[in-house]
């Protein structure tokens, strides 16, 4: 009986070994990492998620009075065509965006999305000029010729959403 169980177990083990899928692992050896070109810039942390809102005061009240977050005052950024309000979270921020002027990109966003919604994400980079140069070489479209000064007083650029899987990405100098 014991011999018969051993043969059955050995047969099962053989079938499992031959029918099991092959699993490949990535090597972390130095020879592979040396062949990957290094970038002149590094991607940093998530700075904020921007939300377009049709009523800035109601949105401020939701985050401050209902959810208990620290909420800034509204700041006009005419060069970007927006009012901004920042909501402080433990690990990042929300940026509430409201149109400023008729040519505001947020006005056109709200025409398509009447109740508002996520507009973009903002990622920090350690060298925005190097990032722009390399991204252009990689055929990622930049929505402005040069970085502009953003809501935090630092240079920012936006990457075309069609080149970023449908997401408008803002890069901000860390």
Short mmCIF file of N, CA and C in Angstrom, two decimals:
data_model
loop_
_atom_site.label_atom_id
_atom_site.label_comp_id
_atom_site.label_asym_id
_atom_site.label_seq_id
_atom_site.Cartn_x
_atom_site.Cartn_y
_atom_site.Cartn_z
N UNK A 1 0.83 -1.19 0.00
CA UNK A 1 0.00 0.00 0.00
C UNK A 1 0.87 1.25 0.00
N UNK A 2 1.91 1.23 0.84
CA UNK A 2 2.80 2.39 0.90
C UNK A 2 3.52 2.57 -0.43
N UNK A 3 3.91 1.47 -1.05
CA UNK A 3 4.60 1.56 -2.34
C UNK A 3 3.66 2.12 -3.40
N UNK A 4 2.42 1.73 -3.34
CA UNK A 4 1.43 2.21 -4.31
C UNK A 4 1.18 3.71 -4.11
N UNK A 5 1.15 4.20 -2.89
CA UNK A 5 0.98 5.64 -2.62
C UNK A 5 2.18 6.42 -3.11
N UNK A 6 3.39 5.85 -2.92
CA UNK A 6 4.60 6.53 -3.39
C UNK A 6 4.59 6.67 -4.91
N UNK A 7 4.17 5.60 -5.62
CA UNK A 7 4.12 5.65 -7.08
C UNK A 7 3.10 6.69 -7.54
N UNK A 8 1.94 6.75 -6.88
CA UNK A 8 0.90 7.71 -7.26
C UNK A 8 1.39 9.14 -7.01
N UNK A 9 2.05 9.34 -5.87
CA UNK A 9 2.57 10.68 -5.56
C UNK A 9 3.66 11.07 -6.56
N UNK A 10 4.52 10.12 -6.92
CA UNK A 10 5.57 10.40 -7.89
C UNK A 10 4.98 10.74 -9.25
N UNK A 11 3.94 10.01 -9.65
CA UNK A 11 3.26 10.29 -10.92
C UNK A 11 2.61 11.66 -10.92
N UNK A 12 1.96 12.02 -9.82
CA UNK A 12 1.32 13.33 -9.70
C UNK A 12 2.38 14.44 -9.75
N UNK A 13 3.48 14.24 -9.05
CA UNK A 13 4.56 15.22 -9.04
C UNK A 13 5.12 15.41 -10.45
N UNK A 14 5.29 14.32 -11.18
CA UNK A 14 5.79 14.42 -12.55
C UNK A 14 4.83 15.21 -13.41
N UNK A 15 3.53 14.96 -13.32
CA UNK A 15 2.53 15.70 -14.10
C UNK A 15 2.52 17.17 -13.73
N UNK A 16 2.64 17.50 -12.47
CA UNK A 16 2.66 18.89 -12.03
C UNK A 16 3.89 19.61 -12.57
N UNK A 17 5.03 18.93 -12.56
CA UNK A 17 6.25 19.56 -13.03
C UNK A 17 6.21 19.81 -14.53
N UNK A 18 5.59 18.93 -15.29
CA UNK A 18 5.57 19.12 -16.74
C UNK A 18 4.45 20.04 -17.19
N UNK A 19 3.38 20.18 -16.40
CA UNK A 19 2.27 21.01 -16.85
C UNK A 19 2.28 22.40 -16.21
N UNK A 20 3.15 22.62 -15.26
CA UNK A 20 3.19 23.93 -14.59
C UNK A 20 3.73 24.98 -15.55
N UNK A 21 3.15 26.18 -15.53
CA UNK A 21 3.64 27.25 -16.41
C UNK A 21 5.04 27.70 -15.98
N UNK A 22 5.78 28.13 -16.96
CA UNK A 22 7.12 28.65 -16.68
C UNK A 22 7.01 30.05 -16.13
N UNK A 23 7.70 30.33 -15.07
CA UNK A 23 7.70 31.66 -14.48
C UNK A 23 9.07 32.26 -14.71
N UNK A 24 9.07 33.46 -15.30
CA UNK A 24 10.34 34.14 -15.54
C UNK A 24 10.48 35.29 -14.57
N UNK A 25 11.66 35.47 -14.09
CA UNK A 25 11.90 36.59 -13.19
C UNK A 25 12.84 37.57 -13.86
N UNK A 26 12.74 38.81 -13.45
CA UNK A 26 13.64 39.83 -13.96
C UNK A 26 14.94 39.79 -13.18
N UNK A 27 16.01 39.86 -13.89
CA UNK A 27 17.32 39.87 -13.26
C UNK A 27 17.62 41.28 -12.77
N UNK A 28 18.21 41.38 -11.63
CA UNK A 28 18.62 42.69 -11.12
C UNK A 28 20.13 42.83 -11.12
N UNK A 29 20.77 42.02 -11.95
CA UNK A 29 22.23 42.08 -11.97
C UNK A 29 22.69 43.40 -12.58
N UNK A 30 23.90 43.78 -12.26
CA UNK A 30 24.45 45.04 -12.75
C UNK A 30 24.61 45.08 -14.25
N UNK A 31 24.86 43.92 -14.90
CA UNK A 31 25.07 43.93 -16.34
C UNK A 31 23.84 44.44 -17.07
N UNK A 32 22.64 44.11 -16.57
CA UNK A 32 21.42 44.60 -17.21
C UNK A 32 21.18 46.07 -16.90
N UNK A 33 21.40 46.48 -15.68
CA UNK A 33 21.13 47.87 -15.33
C UNK A 33 22.10 48.83 -16.01
N UNK A 34 23.29 48.35 -16.35
CA UNK A 34 24.24 49.21 -17.03
C UNK A 34 23.82 49.49 -18.47
N UNK A 35 23.03 48.59 -19.07
CA UNK A 35 22.62 48.78 -20.46
C UNK A 35 21.41 49.70 -20.59
N UNK A 36 20.74 50.01 -19.50
CA UNK A 36 19.59 50.91 -19.53
C UNK A 36 20.10 52.34 -19.42
N UNK A 37 19.76 53.19 -20.41
CA UNK A 37 20.26 54.57 -20.33
C UNK A 37 19.65 55.30 -19.14
N UNK A 38 20.49 56.03 -18.45
CA UNK A 38 19.97 56.76 -17.29
C UNK A 38 19.41 58.11 -17.75
N UNK A 39 18.42 58.57 -17.05
CA UNK A 39 17.78 59.83 -17.36
C UNK A 39 18.51 60.96 -16.65
N UNK A 40 18.44 62.14 -17.23
CA UNK A 40 19.05 63.29 -16.59
C UNK A 40 18.12 63.91 -15.54
N UNK A 41 16.91 63.39 -15.45
CA UNK A 41 15.93 63.90 -14.49
C UNK A 41 15.23 62.72 -13.83
N UNK A 42 14.63 62.99 -12.69
CA UNK A 42 13.93 61.94 -11.95
C UNK A 42 12.51 62.38 -11.63
N UNK A 43 11.62 61.44 -11.75
CA UNK A 43 10.23 61.65 -11.39
C UNK A 43 10.10 61.56 -9.87
N UNK A 44 9.39 62.50 -9.29
CA UNK A 44 9.24 62.53 -7.83
C UNK A 44 7.86 62.09 -7.38
N UNK A 45 7.39 62.71 -6.34
CA UNK A 45 6.13 62.29 -5.72
C UNK A 45 4.92 62.94 -6.39
N UNK A 46 3.75 62.38 -6.10
CA UNK A 46 2.49 62.98 -6.52
C UNK A 46 2.31 64.27 -5.74
N UNK A 47 2.23 65.40 -6.44
CA UNK A 47 2.06 66.68 -5.75
C UNK A 47 0.59 66.94 -5.46
N UNK A 48 -0.27 66.77 -6.49
CA UNK A 48 -1.70 66.97 -6.26
C UNK A 48 -2.53 66.32 -7.36
N UNK A 49 -3.80 66.18 -7.06
CA UNK A 49 -4.82 65.78 -8.03
C UNK A 49 -5.73 66.99 -8.17
N UNK A 50 -5.93 67.44 -9.41
CA UNK A 50 -6.73 68.64 -9.66
C UNK A 50 -8.15 68.26 -10.04
N UNK A 51 -9.10 68.96 -9.46
CA UNK A 51 -10.52 68.71 -9.69
C UNK A 51 -11.16 70.00 -10.15
N UNK A 52 -11.78 69.97 -11.33
CA UNK A 52 -12.52 71.13 -11.83
C UNK A 52 -13.88 71.16 -11.13
N UNK A 53 -14.25 72.34 -10.64
CA UNK A 53 -15.52 72.47 -9.92
C UNK A 53 -16.33 73.63 -10.48
N UNK A 54 -17.65 73.44 -10.66
CA UNK A 54 -18.48 74.53 -11.17
C UNK A 54 -18.79 75.60 -10.12
N UNK A 55 -18.74 75.23 -8.82
CA UNK A 55 -19.02 76.16 -7.74
C UNK A 55 -17.90 76.04 -6.70
N UNK A 56 -16.98 76.98 -6.74
CA UNK A 56 -15.80 76.91 -5.89
C UNK A 56 -16.15 77.01 -4.41
N UNK A 57 -17.09 77.89 -4.05
CA UNK A 57 -17.45 78.04 -2.63
C UNK A 57 -18.08 76.76 -2.07
N UNK A 58 -18.94 76.12 -2.84
CA UNK A 58 -19.54 74.86 -2.38
C UNK A 58 -18.48 73.77 -2.22
N UNK A 59 -17.54 73.73 -3.16
CA UNK A 59 -16.48 72.73 -3.08
C UNK A 59 -15.60 72.98 -1.86
N UNK A 60 -15.25 74.25 -1.62
CA UNK A 60 -14.46 74.58 -0.42
C UNK A 60 -15.19 74.15 0.84
N UNK A 61 -16.48 74.43 0.90
CA UNK A 61 -17.28 74.07 2.08
C UNK A 61 -17.33 72.55 2.28
N UNK A 62 -17.43 71.80 1.20
CA UNK A 62 -17.46 70.34 1.33
C UNK A 62 -16.19 69.84 2.01
N UNK A 63 -15.04 70.26 1.50
CA UNK A 63 -13.78 69.74 2.05
C UNK A 63 -13.47 70.30 3.43
N UNK A 64 -13.86 71.55 3.70
CA UNK A 64 -13.56 72.16 4.99
C UNK A 64 -14.59 71.79 6.05
N UNK A 65 -15.85 72.07 5.76
CA UNK A 65 -16.90 71.93 6.79
C UNK A 65 -17.41 70.51 6.94
N UNK A 66 -17.49 69.77 5.86
CA UNK A 66 -18.04 68.41 5.92
C UNK A 66 -16.94 67.39 6.20
N UNK A 67 -15.84 67.49 5.46
CA UNK A 67 -14.78 66.49 5.59
C UNK A 67 -13.67 66.89 6.57
N UNK A 68 -13.65 68.14 7.00
CA UNK A 68 -12.71 68.58 8.03
C UNK A 68 -11.27 68.79 7.57
N UNK A 69 -11.07 69.03 6.29
CA UNK A 69 -9.71 69.25 5.78
C UNK A 69 -9.31 70.71 5.92
N UNK A 70 -7.98 70.95 5.88
CA UNK A 70 -7.48 72.32 5.81
C UNK A 70 -7.60 72.78 4.36
N UNK A 71 -8.25 73.92 4.17
CA UNK A 71 -8.55 74.42 2.83
C UNK A 71 -8.02 75.84 2.71
N UNK A 72 -7.30 76.13 1.64
CA UNK A 72 -6.75 77.47 1.43
C UNK A 72 -7.81 78.43 0.91
N UNK A 73 -7.45 79.68 0.87
CA UNK A 73 -8.29 80.68 0.21
C UNK A 73 -8.12 80.53 -1.30
N UNK A 74 -9.07 81.05 -2.06
CA UNK A 74 -8.97 81.02 -3.51
C UNK A 74 -7.89 82.01 -3.97
N UNK A 75 -7.11 81.58 -4.95
CA UNK A 75 -6.06 82.41 -5.53
C UNK A 75 -6.29 82.46 -7.03
N UNK A 76 -6.31 83.68 -7.58
CA UNK A 76 -6.49 83.84 -9.03
C UNK A 76 -5.15 83.67 -9.73
N UNK A 77 -5.15 82.88 -10.79
CA UNK A 77 -3.97 82.70 -11.64
C UNK A 77 -4.37 83.06 -13.07
N UNK A 78 -4.39 84.36 -13.39
CA UNK A 78 -4.87 84.79 -14.71
C UNK A 78 -4.10 84.19 -15.88
N UNK A 79 -2.78 83.97 -15.70
CA UNK A 79 -2.00 83.41 -16.80
C UNK A 79 -2.39 81.97 -17.14
N UNK A 80 -3.07 81.30 -16.20
CA UNK A 80 -3.57 79.94 -16.43
C UNK A 80 -5.08 79.92 -16.63
N UNK A 81 -5.74 81.04 -16.39
CA UNK A 81 -7.18 81.12 -16.56
C UNK A 81 -7.97 80.38 -15.50
N UNK A 82 -7.44 80.36 -14.26
CA UNK A 82 -8.11 79.61 -13.19
C UNK A 82 -8.02 80.33 -11.85
N UNK A 83 -8.98 79.99 -11.00
CA UNK A 83 -8.87 80.21 -9.56
C UNK A 83 -8.47 78.87 -8.98
N UNK A 84 -7.57 78.87 -8.01
CA UNK A 84 -7.17 77.62 -7.37
C UNK A 84 -7.41 77.69 -5.87
N UNK A 85 -7.76 76.54 -5.33
CA UNK A 85 -7.88 76.35 -3.89
C UNK A 85 -7.21 75.01 -3.60
N UNK A 86 -6.34 74.98 -2.58
CA UNK A 86 -5.68 73.73 -2.23
C UNK A 86 -6.29 73.14 -0.96
N UNK A 87 -6.52 71.84 -1.02
CA UNK A 87 -7.03 71.06 0.10
C UNK A 87 -5.87 70.19 0.57
N UNK A 88 -5.43 70.41 1.81
CA UNK A 88 -4.29 69.67 2.36
C UNK A 88 -4.74 68.30 2.86
N UNK A 89 -4.06 67.28 2.37
CA UNK A 89 -4.30 65.91 2.84
C UNK A 89 -3.01 65.42 3.50
N UNK A 90 -3.06 64.29 4.14
CA UNK A 90 -1.87 63.80 4.83
C UNK A 90 -0.69 63.53 3.91
N UNK A 91 -0.94 62.97 2.73
CA UNK A 91 0.17 62.57 1.86
C UNK A 91 0.22 63.32 0.54
N UNK A 92 -0.75 64.16 0.26
CA UNK A 92 -0.76 64.95 -0.97
C UNK A 92 -1.77 66.07 -0.83
N UNK A 93 -2.15 66.68 -1.94
CA UNK A 93 -3.14 67.76 -1.93
C UNK A 93 -4.15 67.53 -3.04
N UNK A 94 -5.30 68.15 -2.87
CA UNK A 94 -6.25 68.31 -3.96
C UNK A 94 -6.17 69.76 -4.38
N UNK A 95 -6.28 70.00 -5.67
CA UNK A 95 -6.33 71.37 -6.18
C UNK A 95 -7.71 71.54 -6.81
N UNK A 96 -8.51 72.43 -6.22
CA UNK A 96 -9.81 72.74 -6.78
C UNK A 96 -9.63 73.84 -7.81
N UNK A 97 -10.14 73.62 -9.02
CA UNK A 97 -9.97 74.57 -10.11
C UNK A 97 -11.32 75.12 -10.53
N UNK A 98 -11.37 76.44 -10.72
CA UNK A 98 -12.59 77.11 -11.17
C UNK A 98 -12.19 78.10 -12.26
N UNK A 99 -13.02 78.25 -13.31
CA UNK A 99 -12.64 79.12 -14.43
C UNK A 99 -12.43 80.57 -14.03
N UNK A 100 -11.45 81.18 -14.68
CA UNK A 100 -11.19 82.61 -14.56
C UNK A 100 -11.07 83.14 -15.98
N UNK A 101 -12.07 83.86 -16.41
CA UNK A 101 -12.07 84.41 -17.77
C UNK A 101 -12.72 83.48 -18.78
N UNK A 102 -13.05 84.05 -19.93
CA UNK A 102 -13.77 83.31 -20.96
C UNK A 102 -12.91 82.27 -21.66
N UNK A 103 -11.60 82.46 -21.70
CA UNK A 103 -10.72 81.53 -22.40
C UNK A 103 -10.12 80.48 -21.46
N UNK A 104 -10.69 80.34 -20.31
CA UNK A 104 -10.19 79.39 -19.33
C UNK A 104 -10.32 77.95 -19.84
N UNK A 105 -9.25 77.17 -19.71
CA UNK A 105 -9.37 75.75 -20.09
C UNK A 105 -10.35 75.00 -19.18
N UNK A 106 -10.55 75.52 -17.98
CA UNK A 106 -11.49 74.88 -17.06
C UNK A 106 -12.93 75.15 -17.49
N UNK A 107 -13.18 76.32 -18.07
CA UNK A 107 -14.53 76.61 -18.57
C UNK A 107 -14.93 75.60 -19.64
N UNK A 108 -14.01 75.31 -20.57
CA UNK A 108 -14.34 74.34 -21.62
C UNK A 108 -14.48 72.93 -21.04
N UNK A 109 -13.67 72.60 -20.04
CA UNK A 109 -13.80 71.30 -19.36
C UNK A 109 -15.17 71.18 -18.71
N UNK A 110 -15.61 72.25 -18.04
CA UNK A 110 -16.92 72.22 -17.36
C UNK A 110 -18.09 72.23 -18.33
N UNK A 111 -17.90 72.74 -19.53
CA UNK A 111 -18.97 72.66 -20.53
C UNK A 111 -19.23 71.20 -20.90
N UNK A 112 -18.18 70.40 -20.92
CA UNK A 112 -18.32 68.98 -21.24
C UNK A 112 -18.68 68.14 -20.02
N UNK A 113 -18.30 68.62 -18.84
CA UNK A 113 -18.50 67.89 -17.58
C UNK A 113 -19.20 68.83 -16.59
N UNK A 114 -20.51 68.94 -16.71
CA UNK A 114 -21.29 69.97 -15.99
C UNK A 114 -21.09 69.93 -14.47
N UNK A 115 -20.90 68.76 -13.90
CA UNK A 115 -20.75 68.68 -12.44
C UNK A 115 -19.29 68.71 -11.99
N UNK A 116 -18.38 68.86 -12.95
CA UNK A 116 -16.96 68.89 -12.62
C UNK A 116 -16.36 67.50 -12.68
N UNK A 117 -15.15 67.39 -12.19
CA UNK A 117 -14.48 66.09 -12.17
C UNK A 117 -12.98 66.24 -12.17
N UNK A 118 -12.29 65.08 -12.16
CA UNK A 118 -10.84 65.11 -12.15
C UNK A 118 -10.32 65.73 -13.43
N UNK A 119 -9.44 66.71 -13.30
CA UNK A 119 -8.90 67.42 -14.45
C UNK A 119 -7.50 66.93 -14.81
N UNK A 120 -6.60 66.85 -13.82
CA UNK A 120 -5.23 66.39 -14.08
C UNK A 120 -4.57 65.91 -12.81
N UNK A 121 -3.43 65.24 -13.00
CA UNK A 121 -2.57 64.91 -11.87
C UNK A 121 -1.28 65.70 -12.03
N UNK A 122 -0.64 66.01 -10.92
CA UNK A 122 0.62 66.75 -10.94
C UNK A 122 1.70 65.92 -10.26
N UNK A 123 2.78 65.69 -11.02
CA UNK A 123 3.92 64.94 -10.51
C UNK A 123 5.13 65.86 -10.43
N UNK A 124 5.92 65.70 -9.40
CA UNK A 124 7.13 66.50 -9.26
C UNK A 124 8.27 65.89 -10.05
N UNK A 125 9.13 66.75 -10.58
CA UNK A 125 10.37 66.32 -11.24
C UNK A 125 11.51 67.15 -10.69
N UNK A 126 12.71 66.57 -10.69
CA UNK A 126 13.83 67.31 -10.12
C UNK A 126 14.51 68.26 -11.11
N UNK A 127 14.21 68.10 -12.42
CA UNK A 127 14.79 68.99 -13.42
C UNK A 127 13.81 69.12 -14.58
N UNK A 128 12.96 70.11 -14.53
CA UNK A 128 11.88 70.22 -15.51
C UNK A 128 12.39 70.45 -16.93
N UNK A 129 13.47 71.22 -17.08
CA UNK A 129 14.00 71.48 -18.43
C UNK A 129 14.54 70.19 -19.05
N UNK A 130 15.26 69.39 -18.28
CA UNK A 130 15.75 68.11 -18.79
C UNK A 130 14.59 67.18 -19.10
N UNK A 131 13.55 67.21 -18.26
CA UNK A 131 12.36 66.38 -18.50
C UNK A 131 11.70 66.77 -19.83
N UNK A 132 11.53 68.07 -20.07
CA UNK A 132 10.92 68.54 -21.31
C UNK A 132 11.74 68.08 -22.51
N UNK A 133 13.04 68.25 -22.46
CA UNK A 133 13.92 67.85 -23.57
C UNK A 133 13.78 66.36 -23.87
N UNK A 134 13.87 65.54 -22.83
CA UNK A 134 13.82 64.09 -23.03
C UNK A 134 12.43 63.64 -23.49
N UNK A 135 11.38 64.23 -22.93
CA UNK A 135 10.03 63.83 -23.32
C UNK A 135 9.75 64.19 -24.77
N UNK A 136 10.23 65.34 -25.21
CA UNK A 136 10.08 65.72 -26.62
C UNK A 136 10.80 64.73 -27.52
N UNK A 137 12.00 64.31 -27.12
CA UNK A 137 12.76 63.31 -27.89
C UNK A 137 11.98 62.00 -27.98
N UNK A 138 11.20 61.70 -26.95
CA UNK A 138 10.41 60.47 -26.92
C UNK A 138 9.03 60.65 -27.52
N UNK A 139 8.83 61.80 -28.19
CA UNK A 139 7.59 62.11 -28.92
C UNK A 139 6.38 62.27 -28.01
N UNK A 140 6.61 62.73 -26.78
CA UNK A 140 5.51 63.10 -25.88
C UNK A 140 5.25 64.58 -26.10
N UNK A 141 4.00 64.90 -26.44
CA UNK A 141 3.68 66.30 -26.73
C UNK A 141 3.55 67.11 -25.44
N UNK A 142 4.17 68.28 -25.47
CA UNK A 142 4.11 69.24 -24.36
C UNK A 142 3.14 70.33 -24.79
N UNK A 143 2.24 70.74 -23.90
CA UNK A 143 1.18 71.67 -24.28
C UNK A 143 1.58 73.13 -24.28
N UNK A 144 2.84 73.43 -23.96
CA UNK A 144 3.33 74.80 -24.08
C UNK A 144 4.80 74.73 -24.48
N UNK A 145 5.27 75.78 -25.11
CA UNK A 145 6.66 75.79 -25.56
C UNK A 145 7.65 75.81 -24.40
N UNK A 146 7.32 76.58 -23.37
CA UNK A 146 8.20 76.73 -22.22
C UNK A 146 7.40 76.50 -20.94
N UNK A 147 8.06 76.09 -19.86
CA UNK A 147 7.36 76.00 -18.57
C UNK A 147 6.81 77.36 -18.14
N UNK A 148 5.65 77.34 -17.48
CA UNK A 148 5.05 78.54 -16.90
C UNK A 148 5.13 78.41 -15.39
N UNK A 149 5.00 79.52 -14.71
CA UNK A 149 4.98 79.48 -13.24
C UNK A 149 3.58 79.06 -12.79
N UNK A 150 3.54 78.01 -11.98
CA UNK A 150 2.28 77.44 -11.53
C UNK A 150 1.82 77.98 -10.20
N UNK A 151 0.80 77.34 -9.65
CA UNK A 151 0.15 77.77 -8.42
C UNK A 151 1.08 77.77 -7.21
N UNK A 152 2.14 76.96 -7.23
CA UNK A 152 3.08 76.92 -6.11
C UNK A 152 4.29 77.82 -6.34
N UNK A 153 4.23 78.64 -7.40
CA UNK A 153 5.34 79.53 -7.69
C UNK A 153 6.53 78.83 -8.33
N UNK A 154 6.32 77.63 -8.86
CA UNK A 154 7.38 76.85 -9.48
C UNK A 154 7.04 76.59 -10.94
N UNK A 155 8.04 76.34 -11.79
CA UNK A 155 7.77 76.06 -13.20
C UNK A 155 6.96 74.76 -13.37
N UNK A 156 6.00 74.81 -14.30
CA UNK A 156 5.17 73.65 -14.62
C UNK A 156 4.99 73.53 -16.13
N UNK A 157 4.74 72.31 -16.57
CA UNK A 157 4.35 72.04 -17.95
C UNK A 157 3.27 70.96 -17.91
N UNK A 158 2.51 70.88 -19.01
CA UNK A 158 1.48 69.85 -19.12
C UNK A 158 1.81 68.94 -20.30
N UNK A 159 1.57 67.64 -20.10
CA UNK A 159 1.78 66.65 -21.14
C UNK A 159 0.43 66.30 -21.76
N UNK A 160 0.41 66.12 -23.06
CA UNK A 160 -0.83 65.85 -23.77
C UNK A 160 -1.46 64.55 -23.28
N UNK A 161 -2.75 64.57 -22.96
CA UNK A 161 -3.39 63.36 -22.44
C UNK A 161 -3.38 62.19 -23.44
N UNK A 162 -3.37 62.48 -24.72
CA UNK A 162 -3.36 61.38 -25.70
C UNK A 162 -2.03 60.63 -25.67
N UNK A 163 -0.98 61.25 -25.16
CA UNK A 163 0.31 60.59 -25.04
C UNK A 163 0.51 59.97 -23.65
N UNK A 164 -0.47 60.17 -22.76
CA UNK A 164 -0.36 59.69 -21.37
C UNK A 164 -1.57 58.86 -20.97
N UNK A 165 -2.03 58.04 -21.89
CA UNK A 165 -3.13 57.10 -21.64
C UNK A 165 -4.40 57.78 -21.14
N UNK A 166 -4.71 58.94 -21.72
CA UNK A 166 -5.95 59.63 -21.41
C UNK A 166 -5.90 60.55 -20.19
N UNK A 167 -4.74 60.69 -19.58
CA UNK A 167 -4.62 61.52 -18.38
C UNK A 167 -3.80 62.77 -18.70
N UNK A 168 -4.35 63.93 -18.36
CA UNK A 168 -3.58 65.17 -18.46
C UNK A 168 -2.59 65.18 -17.30
N UNK A 169 -1.30 65.24 -17.61
CA UNK A 169 -0.26 65.18 -16.59
C UNK A 169 0.46 66.52 -16.53
N UNK A 170 0.52 67.07 -15.33
CA UNK A 170 1.30 68.28 -15.07
C UNK A 170 2.60 67.85 -14.41
N UNK A 171 3.70 68.39 -14.90
CA UNK A 171 4.99 68.17 -14.23
C UNK A 171 5.38 69.48 -13.57
N UNK A 172 5.81 69.39 -12.31
CA UNK A 172 6.18 70.59 -11.55
C UNK A 172 7.61 70.42 -11.03
N UNK A 173 8.40 71.47 -11.18
CA UNK A 173 9.76 71.47 -10.63
C UNK A 173 9.68 71.29 -9.11
N UNK A 174 10.40 70.29 -8.60
CA UNK A 174 10.36 70.03 -7.14
C UNK A 174 11.14 71.09 -6.40
#
